[in-house]
Short mmCIF file of C-alpha atoms and ligand atoms in Angstrom, two decimals:
data_model
loop_
_atom_site.label_atom_id
_atom_site.label_comp_id
_atom_site.label_asym_id
_atom_site.label_seq_id
_atom_site.Cartn_x
_atom_site.Cartn_y
_atom_site.Cartn_z
CA MET A 1 -115.41 -59.99 74.98
CA ILE A 2 -117.05 -58.91 71.58
CA SER A 3 -114.97 -58.32 68.49
CA LEU A 4 -115.84 -55.91 65.77
CA ASN A 5 -114.69 -56.41 62.07
CA ILE A 6 -115.03 -53.69 59.62
CA GLU A 7 -113.08 -54.99 56.75
CA LYS A 8 -116.11 -55.57 54.82
CA THR A 9 -116.72 -51.94 54.74
CA LEU A 10 -113.50 -50.92 53.16
CA GLY A 11 -114.43 -51.55 49.64
CA PHE A 12 -116.93 -48.58 50.20
CA ILE A 13 -115.06 -46.23 52.47
CA SER A 14 -111.44 -46.11 53.35
CA LYS A 15 -109.84 -47.19 56.62
CA GLU A 16 -107.76 -43.78 56.62
CA ASN A 17 -111.20 -41.86 56.54
CA VAL A 18 -112.43 -44.17 59.37
CA PHE A 19 -109.24 -43.39 61.21
CA ALA A 20 -109.38 -39.72 60.62
CA TYR A 21 -112.44 -39.68 63.45
CA GLU A 22 -109.73 -40.46 66.10
CA ALA A 23 -109.78 -36.64 67.20
CA GLN A 24 -113.55 -36.34 67.15
CA VAL A 25 -114.16 -39.73 68.92
CA LYS A 26 -111.61 -38.46 71.70
CA ALA A 27 -113.73 -35.18 71.76
CA ALA A 28 -116.84 -37.06 72.30
CA GLN A 29 -115.52 -39.40 75.06
CA GLU A 30 -114.26 -36.43 76.81
CA ALA A 31 -117.51 -34.53 76.59
CA LEU A 32 -119.20 -37.75 77.98
CA GLU A 33 -116.55 -38.11 80.74
CA ASN A 34 -116.54 -34.50 81.78
CA GLY A 35 -120.24 -33.90 81.28
CA THR A 36 -119.40 -31.05 78.75
CA GLY A 37 -121.73 -32.12 76.13
CA LYS A 38 -125.42 -31.68 75.04
CA GLY A 39 -127.88 -33.60 77.32
CA ASN A 40 -124.97 -33.58 80.07
CA ASP A 41 -127.85 -34.32 82.57
CA PHE A 42 -128.45 -37.69 81.40
CA LEU A 43 -124.95 -39.42 81.67
CA GLY A 44 -125.78 -41.77 84.53
CA TRP A 45 -125.27 -44.93 82.48
CA LEU A 46 -122.08 -44.11 81.47
CA HIS A 47 -120.34 -45.65 84.69
CA LEU A 48 -123.59 -47.33 85.83
CA PRO A 49 -122.13 -50.94 85.33
CA SER A 50 -119.15 -50.51 87.60
CA SER A 51 -120.97 -48.55 90.32
CA ILE A 52 -123.80 -51.40 90.83
CA THR A 53 -123.22 -52.64 94.40
CA LYS A 54 -123.79 -56.00 95.77
CA GLU A 55 -126.34 -54.97 98.11
CA HIS A 56 -128.39 -53.33 95.23
CA LEU A 57 -128.35 -56.60 93.26
CA ALA A 58 -129.00 -58.68 96.59
CA ASP A 59 -132.18 -56.20 97.15
CA LEU A 60 -133.35 -56.85 93.50
CA LYS A 61 -132.76 -60.67 93.90
CA ALA A 62 -134.74 -60.86 97.04
CA THR A 63 -137.76 -58.86 95.51
CA ALA A 64 -137.29 -61.32 92.39
CA GLN A 65 -137.41 -64.18 94.70
CA THR A 66 -140.78 -62.85 96.12
CA LEU A 67 -142.37 -62.81 92.77
CA ARG A 68 -140.94 -66.01 91.84
CA ASP A 69 -142.30 -67.79 94.92
CA ASN A 70 -145.90 -66.05 94.64
CA CYS A 71 -146.43 -66.00 90.91
CA GLU A 72 -147.05 -68.31 87.79
CA VAL A 73 -146.95 -65.40 85.50
CA VAL A 74 -145.39 -61.84 85.93
CA VAL A 75 -146.56 -58.91 83.58
CA VAL A 76 -143.89 -56.25 82.92
CA ALA A 77 -145.88 -53.17 82.14
CA GLY A 78 -143.64 -50.62 80.34
CA ILE A 79 -142.97 -49.20 76.87
CA GLY A 80 -139.88 -48.22 74.92
CA GLY A 81 -136.90 -48.13 77.37
CA SER A 82 -139.19 -49.27 79.98
CA TYR A 83 -139.33 -52.93 78.60
CA LEU A 84 -137.37 -53.36 75.68
CA GLY A 85 -134.05 -54.10 77.51
CA ALA A 86 -135.69 -56.87 79.69
CA ARG A 87 -137.24 -58.37 76.87
CA ALA A 88 -134.05 -58.28 74.90
CA VAL A 89 -132.10 -60.00 77.46
CA ILE A 90 -134.89 -62.51 78.55
CA GLU A 91 -135.56 -63.73 74.98
CA ALA A 92 -132.04 -63.82 74.05
CA LEU A 93 -131.48 -66.12 77.25
CA SER A 94 -134.61 -68.44 77.21
CA ASN A 95 -135.65 -71.35 75.69
CA SER A 96 -137.60 -70.57 72.88
CA PHE A 97 -140.26 -72.89 74.02
CA THR A 98 -140.45 -72.08 77.47
CA TRP A 99 -144.04 -70.89 77.95
CA LEU A 100 -145.25 -74.34 76.45
CA GLN A 101 -143.21 -76.43 78.95
CA ASP A 102 -145.37 -77.73 81.78
CA LYS A 103 -142.60 -78.02 84.25
CA LYS A 104 -141.72 -74.22 84.58
CA THR A 105 -138.50 -73.08 86.53
CA ALA A 106 -139.59 -69.49 86.67
CA PRO A 107 -142.77 -67.62 86.16
CA VAL A 108 -143.67 -66.96 82.60
CA ILE A 109 -143.06 -63.44 81.61
CA LEU A 110 -145.52 -61.47 79.68
CA TYR A 111 -145.64 -57.78 78.67
CA ALA A 112 -148.04 -55.26 78.61
CA GLY A 113 -148.41 -51.17 78.24
CA HIS A 114 -146.27 -51.27 75.06
CA ASN A 115 -149.49 -50.94 72.75
CA ILE A 116 -152.96 -49.63 72.99
CA GLY A 117 -154.29 -52.93 71.34
CA GLU A 118 -157.75 -53.48 72.87
CA ASP A 119 -157.73 -57.30 71.70
CA TYR A 120 -154.24 -57.66 73.18
CA LEU A 121 -155.24 -56.52 76.72
CA TYR A 122 -158.53 -58.34 76.50
CA GLU A 123 -156.67 -61.50 75.77
CA LEU A 124 -154.18 -61.04 78.23
CA THR A 125 -156.74 -60.48 81.04
CA GLU A 126 -158.45 -63.38 80.18
CA TYR A 127 -155.47 -65.43 79.99
CA LEU A 128 -154.44 -63.98 83.53
CA LYS A 129 -157.91 -64.97 84.90
CA ASP A 130 -156.96 -68.18 86.65
CA LYS A 131 -153.32 -67.34 87.04
CA LYS A 132 -151.63 -66.35 90.03
CA PHE A 133 -149.94 -63.41 88.78
CA GLY A 134 -147.82 -60.37 89.53
CA VAL A 135 -147.09 -56.87 87.81
CA ILE A 136 -143.86 -54.83 87.42
CA ASN A 137 -145.16 -51.31 86.75
CA ILE A 138 -142.18 -49.83 84.98
CA SER A 139 -142.39 -46.01 83.92
CA LYS A 140 -139.58 -43.38 84.43
CA SER A 141 -141.98 -40.48 83.74
CA GLY A 142 -144.99 -42.38 85.79
CA THR A 143 -147.39 -40.76 83.29
CA THR A 144 -146.85 -42.71 80.09
CA THR A 145 -150.66 -43.46 78.73
CA GLU A 146 -149.77 -46.94 77.24
CA THR A 147 -148.21 -48.06 80.53
CA ALA A 148 -150.90 -46.29 82.65
CA LEU A 149 -153.72 -47.72 81.03
CA ALA A 150 -152.41 -51.17 81.07
CA PHE A 151 -151.22 -50.85 84.65
CA ARG A 152 -154.81 -49.75 85.88
CA LEU A 153 -156.37 -52.81 84.31
CA LEU A 154 -153.88 -55.14 85.81
CA LYS A 155 -153.77 -53.59 89.33
CA LYS A 156 -157.47 -54.07 89.75
CA GLN A 157 -157.63 -57.67 88.22
CA CYS A 158 -154.52 -58.50 90.41
CA GLU A 159 -156.38 -57.06 93.57
CA ASP A 160 -159.81 -58.55 92.73
CA GLN A 161 -158.18 -62.12 92.20
CA ARG A 162 -155.43 -62.24 94.59
CA GLY A 163 -156.87 -59.52 97.37
CA LYS A 164 -155.48 -56.59 98.42
CA GLU A 165 -152.47 -57.97 100.87
CA MET A 166 -151.33 -60.33 98.03
CA ALA A 167 -151.46 -57.80 95.48
CA LYS A 168 -149.12 -55.39 97.46
CA LYS A 169 -146.59 -58.25 97.62
CA VAL A 170 -146.68 -59.01 93.94
CA ILE A 171 -146.81 -55.69 92.61
CA VAL A 172 -143.51 -53.62 92.05
CA ALA A 173 -143.18 -50.45 90.98
CA ILE A 174 -139.95 -48.98 89.03
CA THR A 175 -140.14 -45.34 88.67
CA ASP A 176 -138.89 -41.81 89.50
CA ALA A 177 -137.82 -41.17 93.18
CA LYS A 178 -140.30 -38.47 93.48
CA LYS A 179 -142.36 -37.59 90.63
CA GLY A 180 -145.39 -39.14 88.43
CA ALA A 181 -148.33 -41.19 88.98
CA ALA A 182 -146.54 -44.40 89.25
CA ARG A 183 -144.53 -43.06 92.20
CA VAL A 184 -147.81 -41.60 93.86
CA THR A 185 -149.52 -44.95 93.42
CA ALA A 186 -146.67 -47.16 94.78
CA ASP A 187 -146.30 -44.83 98.01
CA ASN A 188 -150.02 -44.72 98.52
CA GLU A 189 -150.47 -48.52 98.11
CA GLY A 190 -147.14 -49.61 99.93
CA TYR A 191 -145.71 -51.13 96.88
CA LYS A 192 -141.87 -52.31 96.94
CA SER A 193 -140.48 -49.75 94.45
CA PHE A 194 -137.14 -49.22 92.84
CA ILE A 195 -136.01 -46.00 91.68
CA ILE A 196 -134.80 -45.13 88.02
CA PRO A 197 -132.19 -42.37 88.52
CA ASP A 198 -132.88 -39.05 87.35
CA ASN A 199 -129.86 -39.02 85.06
CA VAL A 200 -130.37 -42.41 83.10
CA GLY A 201 -132.79 -42.02 80.15
CA GLY A 202 -135.13 -45.01 79.43
CA ARG A 203 -133.29 -46.28 76.69
CA PHE A 204 -130.19 -46.49 78.52
CA SER A 205 -131.90 -48.05 81.70
CA VAL A 206 -131.46 -51.84 80.88
CA LEU A 207 -128.70 -51.97 83.89
CA THR A 208 -130.99 -50.34 86.33
CA PRO A 209 -133.93 -52.03 87.92
CA VAL A 210 -136.05 -51.35 84.70
CA GLY A 211 -134.03 -54.40 83.24
CA LEU A 212 -132.49 -56.20 86.13
CA LEU A 213 -135.56 -57.10 88.26
CA PRO A 214 -137.42 -58.72 85.21
CA ILE A 215 -134.53 -60.50 84.27
CA ALA A 216 -133.60 -61.78 87.54
CA ILE A 217 -137.39 -62.85 87.88
CA ALA A 218 -137.01 -64.96 84.52
CA GLY A 219 -134.24 -66.71 86.55
CA PHE A 220 -131.09 -65.04 85.05
CA ASP A 221 -128.00 -64.19 86.47
CA ILE A 222 -127.93 -60.45 86.99
CA GLU A 223 -124.38 -60.60 88.52
CA LYS A 224 -123.10 -62.05 85.37
CA LEU A 225 -124.86 -59.75 83.17
CA VAL A 226 -123.38 -56.50 85.08
CA ALA A 227 -120.28 -58.22 84.89
CA GLY A 228 -120.44 -58.40 81.40
CA ALA A 229 -121.36 -54.68 81.17
CA VAL A 230 -118.46 -53.79 83.51
CA GLY A 231 -115.80 -55.91 81.36
CA MET A 232 -117.05 -53.77 78.38
CA GLU A 233 -116.93 -50.59 80.42
CA LYS A 234 -113.21 -51.09 80.38
CA THR A 235 -112.61 -52.49 76.99
CA CYS A 236 -114.45 -49.35 75.32
CA GLY A 237 -112.92 -46.81 78.23
CA LYS A 238 -111.68 -43.60 77.20
CA ASP A 239 -108.08 -44.21 77.59
CA VAL A 240 -108.30 -47.35 75.37
CA PRO A 241 -106.26 -46.31 71.93
CA PHE A 242 -108.89 -45.70 69.10
CA ALA A 243 -107.64 -48.65 66.95
CA GLU A 244 -108.26 -51.18 69.86
CA ASN A 245 -111.70 -49.70 70.96
CA PRO A 246 -114.42 -51.18 69.25
CA ALA A 247 -117.14 -48.92 70.34
CA ALA A 248 -114.60 -45.89 68.86
CA ILE A 249 -114.41 -47.87 65.56
CA TYR A 250 -117.98 -48.66 65.14
CA ALA A 251 -119.20 -44.87 66.01
CA ALA A 252 -116.54 -43.68 63.44
CA THR A 253 -117.24 -46.45 60.70
CA ARG A 254 -121.19 -45.72 60.92
CA ASN A 255 -120.76 -42.01 60.57
CA GLU A 256 -118.17 -42.26 57.77
CA LEU A 257 -120.92 -44.69 56.01
CA TYR A 258 -123.47 -41.98 56.71
CA LYS A 259 -121.31 -39.20 55.27
CA ASN A 260 -121.26 -41.52 51.94
CA GLY A 261 -124.81 -41.92 51.60
CA LYS A 262 -125.49 -44.94 53.60
CA LYS A 263 -128.43 -43.57 55.54
CA ILE A 264 -129.95 -46.89 56.67
CA GLU A 265 -128.35 -49.47 59.11
CA ILE A 266 -129.52 -52.72 59.10
CA LEU A 267 -128.77 -54.83 62.24
CA VAL A 268 -128.73 -58.28 61.12
CA ASN A 269 -128.91 -61.50 63.25
CA TYR A 270 -128.90 -65.12 62.75
CA ASN A 271 -130.24 -66.30 65.70
CA PRO A 272 -134.29 -65.58 66.55
CA LYS A 273 -133.52 -65.19 69.96
CA LEU A 274 -131.65 -61.86 69.24
CA HIS A 275 -135.14 -60.27 67.87
CA TYR A 276 -135.84 -58.02 70.78
CA VAL A 277 -132.00 -57.03 71.08
CA SER A 278 -132.63 -55.51 67.69
CA GLU A 279 -135.82 -54.06 68.93
CA TRP A 280 -133.87 -52.32 71.75
CA TRP A 281 -131.15 -51.18 69.60
CA LYS A 282 -133.47 -49.44 67.31
CA GLN A 283 -134.94 -47.30 69.97
CA LEU A 284 -131.26 -46.69 71.32
CA TYR A 285 -130.26 -45.51 68.00
CA GLY A 286 -133.07 -44.21 66.62
CA GLU A 287 -134.32 -41.97 69.48
CA SER A 288 -130.84 -40.90 70.25
CA GLU A 289 -129.55 -39.88 66.54
CA GLY A 290 -132.99 -39.24 64.78
CA LYS A 291 -133.36 -35.27 65.05
CA GLU A 292 -132.63 -31.97 63.45
CA ASN A 293 -133.32 -33.64 60.03
CA LYS A 294 -130.57 -36.20 60.40
CA GLY A 295 -129.55 -39.45 61.61
CA ILE A 296 -129.14 -43.01 60.46
CA PHE A 297 -132.48 -44.80 60.06
CA PRO A 298 -132.02 -48.05 62.34
CA ALA A 299 -133.55 -51.28 60.87
CA ALA A 300 -133.48 -54.79 61.66
CA VAL A 301 -133.66 -58.08 60.02
CA ASP A 302 -133.65 -61.66 61.48
CA PHE A 303 -131.90 -64.14 58.97
CA SER A 304 -131.97 -66.65 57.55
CA THR A 305 -135.78 -66.23 57.87
CA ASP A 306 -136.11 -62.63 56.43
CA LEU A 307 -133.32 -63.64 53.43
CA HIS A 308 -136.73 -64.98 52.11
CA SER A 309 -138.50 -61.64 52.36
CA MET A 310 -136.08 -58.64 52.82
CA GLY A 311 -133.23 -60.56 51.17
CA GLN A 312 -134.17 -59.34 47.52
CA TRP A 313 -134.44 -55.62 48.63
CA ILE A 314 -131.07 -55.81 50.47
CA GLN A 315 -129.32 -57.61 47.49
CA GLU A 316 -130.57 -55.20 44.83
CA GLY A 317 -132.58 -52.39 45.99
CA GLU A 318 -131.45 -48.55 46.71
CA ARG A 319 -128.00 -48.49 47.62
CA THR A 320 -128.54 -46.51 50.65
CA ILE A 321 -127.97 -49.33 53.36
CA TYR A 322 -125.17 -51.06 55.25
CA GLU A 323 -125.38 -53.97 57.54
CA THR A 324 -124.08 -54.85 61.02
CA VAL A 325 -124.26 -58.49 61.71
CA ILE A 326 -124.28 -59.77 65.13
CA SER A 327 -122.71 -62.99 65.00
CA VAL A 328 -122.54 -65.62 67.86
CA GLU A 329 -119.78 -67.97 68.03
CA LYS A 330 -120.94 -70.75 69.98
CA THR A 331 -124.40 -72.38 70.27
CA GLN A 332 -125.78 -73.38 73.68
CA HIS A 333 -127.05 -76.82 72.28
CA SER A 334 -125.69 -79.31 69.88
CA LEU A 335 -127.92 -80.94 67.19
CA GLN A 336 -126.47 -82.61 63.75
CA VAL A 337 -128.21 -83.12 60.63
CA PRO A 338 -129.33 -87.03 60.44
CA SER A 339 -128.58 -89.14 57.63
CA ASP A 340 -131.50 -90.40 55.46
CA GLU A 341 -131.46 -93.53 53.13
CA ALA A 342 -133.76 -92.18 50.81
CA ASN A 343 -132.38 -88.73 50.78
CA LEU A 344 -135.29 -87.27 48.83
CA ASP A 345 -134.60 -83.99 49.75
CA GLY A 346 -131.06 -84.45 48.69
CA LEU A 347 -129.73 -83.25 51.96
CA ASN A 348 -127.28 -86.05 52.67
CA PHE A 349 -124.44 -83.87 51.69
CA LEU A 350 -125.26 -81.98 55.16
CA ALA A 351 -125.36 -85.35 57.31
CA GLY A 352 -123.48 -85.22 60.23
CA LYS A 353 -122.82 -81.63 60.14
CA HIS A 354 -124.17 -79.48 63.08
CA VAL A 355 -127.10 -77.16 62.11
CA ASP A 356 -125.00 -74.09 63.14
CA GLU A 357 -122.40 -75.03 60.64
CA VAL A 358 -125.19 -74.59 58.15
CA ASN A 359 -126.10 -71.46 59.59
CA LYS A 360 -122.53 -69.99 59.62
CA MET A 361 -122.41 -70.63 55.94
CA ALA A 362 -125.70 -68.93 55.49
CA GLU A 363 -123.95 -66.16 57.37
CA LEU A 364 -120.63 -66.15 55.21
CA GLY A 365 -122.46 -66.54 52.13
CA THR A 366 -124.91 -63.76 52.60
CA GLN A 367 -122.07 -61.53 53.79
CA LEU A 368 -120.31 -62.04 50.65
CA ALA A 369 -123.48 -61.58 48.36
CA HIS A 370 -124.39 -58.49 50.11
CA VAL A 371 -120.82 -56.86 49.65
CA ASP A 372 -120.77 -57.88 46.10
CA GLY A 373 -124.15 -56.07 45.73
CA GLY A 374 -122.92 -53.06 47.19
CA VAL A 375 -123.88 -53.14 50.89
CA PRO A 376 -120.83 -52.64 53.30
CA ASN A 377 -120.82 -55.20 56.08
CA MET A 378 -119.56 -54.81 59.65
CA ARG A 379 -119.56 -57.82 61.84
CA ILE A 380 -119.64 -57.94 65.68
CA VAL A 381 -118.95 -61.36 67.14
CA ILE A 382 -120.15 -62.49 70.67
CA PRO A 383 -118.83 -65.59 72.12
CA ALA A 384 -122.32 -67.03 73.12
CA LEU A 385 -125.60 -66.30 74.16
CA ASN A 386 -125.07 -65.94 77.81
CA GLU A 387 -125.35 -63.30 80.39
CA GLU A 388 -121.82 -62.02 80.14
CA SER A 389 -121.91 -61.68 76.44
CA ILE A 390 -125.11 -59.99 76.49
CA GLY A 391 -124.39 -57.59 79.21
CA GLY A 392 -121.18 -56.60 77.12
CA LEU A 393 -122.90 -56.17 73.96
CA LEU A 394 -125.71 -53.76 75.65
CA TYR A 395 -123.16 -51.57 77.04
CA PHE A 396 -121.09 -51.77 73.97
CA PHE A 397 -124.03 -50.25 71.99
CA GLU A 398 -124.77 -47.75 74.79
CA ILE A 399 -121.21 -46.28 74.77
CA ALA A 400 -120.93 -46.41 70.85
CA CYS A 401 -124.39 -44.49 70.71
CA GLY A 402 -123.23 -41.68 72.93
CA ILE A 403 -119.89 -41.28 71.00
CA SER A 404 -121.59 -41.62 67.45
CA GLY A 405 -124.33 -39.06 68.49
CA TYR A 406 -121.88 -36.64 69.47
CA ILE A 407 -119.93 -37.12 66.41
CA LEU A 408 -123.20 -36.37 64.44
CA GLY A 409 -123.45 -33.23 66.15
CA VAL A 410 -127.02 -33.98 68.26
CA ASN A 411 -128.07 -34.36 71.68
CA PRO A 412 -128.27 -38.00 72.04
CA PHE A 413 -130.18 -37.95 75.10
CA ASN A 414 -133.28 -36.30 74.67
CA GLN A 415 -136.34 -37.07 72.46
CA PRO A 416 -138.44 -34.12 71.78
CA GLY A 417 -139.79 -35.30 68.73
CA VAL A 418 -142.01 -38.16 70.57
CA GLU A 419 -144.16 -35.46 72.09
CA ALA A 420 -145.90 -34.42 69.06
CA TYR A 421 -148.22 -37.83 68.62
CA LYS A 422 -148.96 -37.34 72.35
CA LYS A 423 -150.02 -33.85 72.18
CA ASN A 424 -152.44 -34.80 69.31
CA MET A 425 -153.73 -37.83 70.92
CA PHE A 426 -154.67 -35.86 74.14
CA ALA A 427 -156.43 -33.18 72.10
CA LEU A 428 -158.37 -35.88 70.21
CA LEU A 429 -159.44 -37.51 73.49
CA ASN A 430 -160.23 -34.30 75.09
CA LYS A 431 -157.79 -34.59 78.17
CA PRO A 432 -158.46 -31.93 80.66
CA GLY A 433 -155.94 -29.01 80.15
CA TYR A 434 -155.81 -29.55 76.34
CA GLU A 435 -159.03 -27.32 75.37
CA GLU A 436 -157.13 -25.06 73.06
CA GLU A 437 -155.33 -28.22 71.28
CA SER A 438 -158.58 -30.20 71.08
CA LYS A 439 -160.27 -27.07 69.45
CA ALA A 440 -157.35 -26.44 66.92
CA ILE A 441 -157.06 -30.30 66.08
CA GLN A 442 -160.90 -30.69 65.57
CA ALA A 443 -160.97 -27.83 63.12
CA ARG A 444 -158.30 -29.81 60.86
CA LEU A 445 -160.40 -32.84 60.90
O1 LIG B 1 -140.51 -44.74 81.19
P1 LIG B 1 -141.41 -43.94 80.56
O2 LIG B 1 -141.57 -42.39 81.12
O3 LIG B 1 -143.05 -44.61 80.62
O4 LIG B 1 -141.34 -43.70 79.01
C1 LIG B 1 -141.36 -44.68 78.11
C2 LIG B 1 -140.71 -44.64 76.67
O5 LIG B 1 -141.44 -43.35 76.25
C3 LIG B 1 -140.56 -42.40 75.88
O6 LIG B 1 -140.38 -41.45 76.71
C4 LIG B 1 -140.79 -41.61 74.76
O7 LIG B 1 -142.35 -41.25 74.85
C5 LIG B 1 -139.22 -43.34 75.71
O8 LIG B 1 -137.94 -42.37 75.71
C6 LIG B 1 -139.44 -44.03 76.90
O9 LIG B 1 -138.38 -45.12 76.82
#
């Protein structure tokens, strides 16, 4: 269960005005349920958690086991929604130093295909030279340049190092059922493959094999993750009254803040393991709402780290921001501050306290300071960093995003703006079929 508290936004906007969104939220929920809104061919995520079968999870777990048995390292090749969900969950649940531990209980998960860094790819392929590695090639379209380029390198290296037969066993494709180069390659090579449903967009795909397979390979319980999302599907259901539905309140509050000049939402965490949850959230809200010259700009910070960099701006910069804090109620481990006889650092007043007590006071103190500085604050509390909480949190953000996008009046399920850079890049690289664009772009240089 998660809880949402908007009390600390109420000096800036009124509860009355937030609750005035009730009818718009209802209309958005109905449009989602009945498939009558914009982008209605991409609503497969809406009841995805409750439609996942035991057989599907068993199939995923069996494939995960094959890779766990045969690989020291698994490279997840994907970009945007085709890698951020898996990375968000894996990093939230993993030991922070797992790759440095000698005794590993699961393959190390590495990522590629999310940049075009020559040095990154060189260093990755160098590292993999003496490793038994596998690859998950994830691309809904099956044609994304970043991913295809990385996969071309990794496929060759895997076959060269491990032989064609073993490569076939440890390369998995997650892509469209019929279209795209990733599908053709998987079928031709005989790779195990999973389908990304047509009606689930990349940024909403974490609970499809896109997220579930890498998460299972990393050793986490995908049944519990899905159960957490199923719970949230109920908590945020269309028939839950507005005042009790956290997704409805979150969507309404952020739209009201936006209307009042708060153009930037900063997602805040106090746990470095949540960094990639924020990255996933940024894509979810950025691609969904940033269009038609409108939309809240989704930003993120990791506190208290970034209090020592961005903290100044947040406290005293332009007052166009609000914060949404993700607070984790309970830590997984316990560590107390030791007492020190000399007390040269003056920290004996903390002796015996848990580190998290200090963190929680940093959180509370920051919230009060930022509210005093003119920054409205929302607070989302999750019980712990475990599969159930994270599964619930991800679904909460998805459903709230669908509602929020409809309130804003945009199609939250397309991303036409992403094509502009691709067109120019292809023209500059003289991709066949782009002759006219190549000529036109060269004339501009
Ligand atoms: O899974 P694909 O088709 O490779 O796309 C990856 C990402 O690229 C985008 O399509 C943007 O180009 C995102 O929406 C998506 O998550």
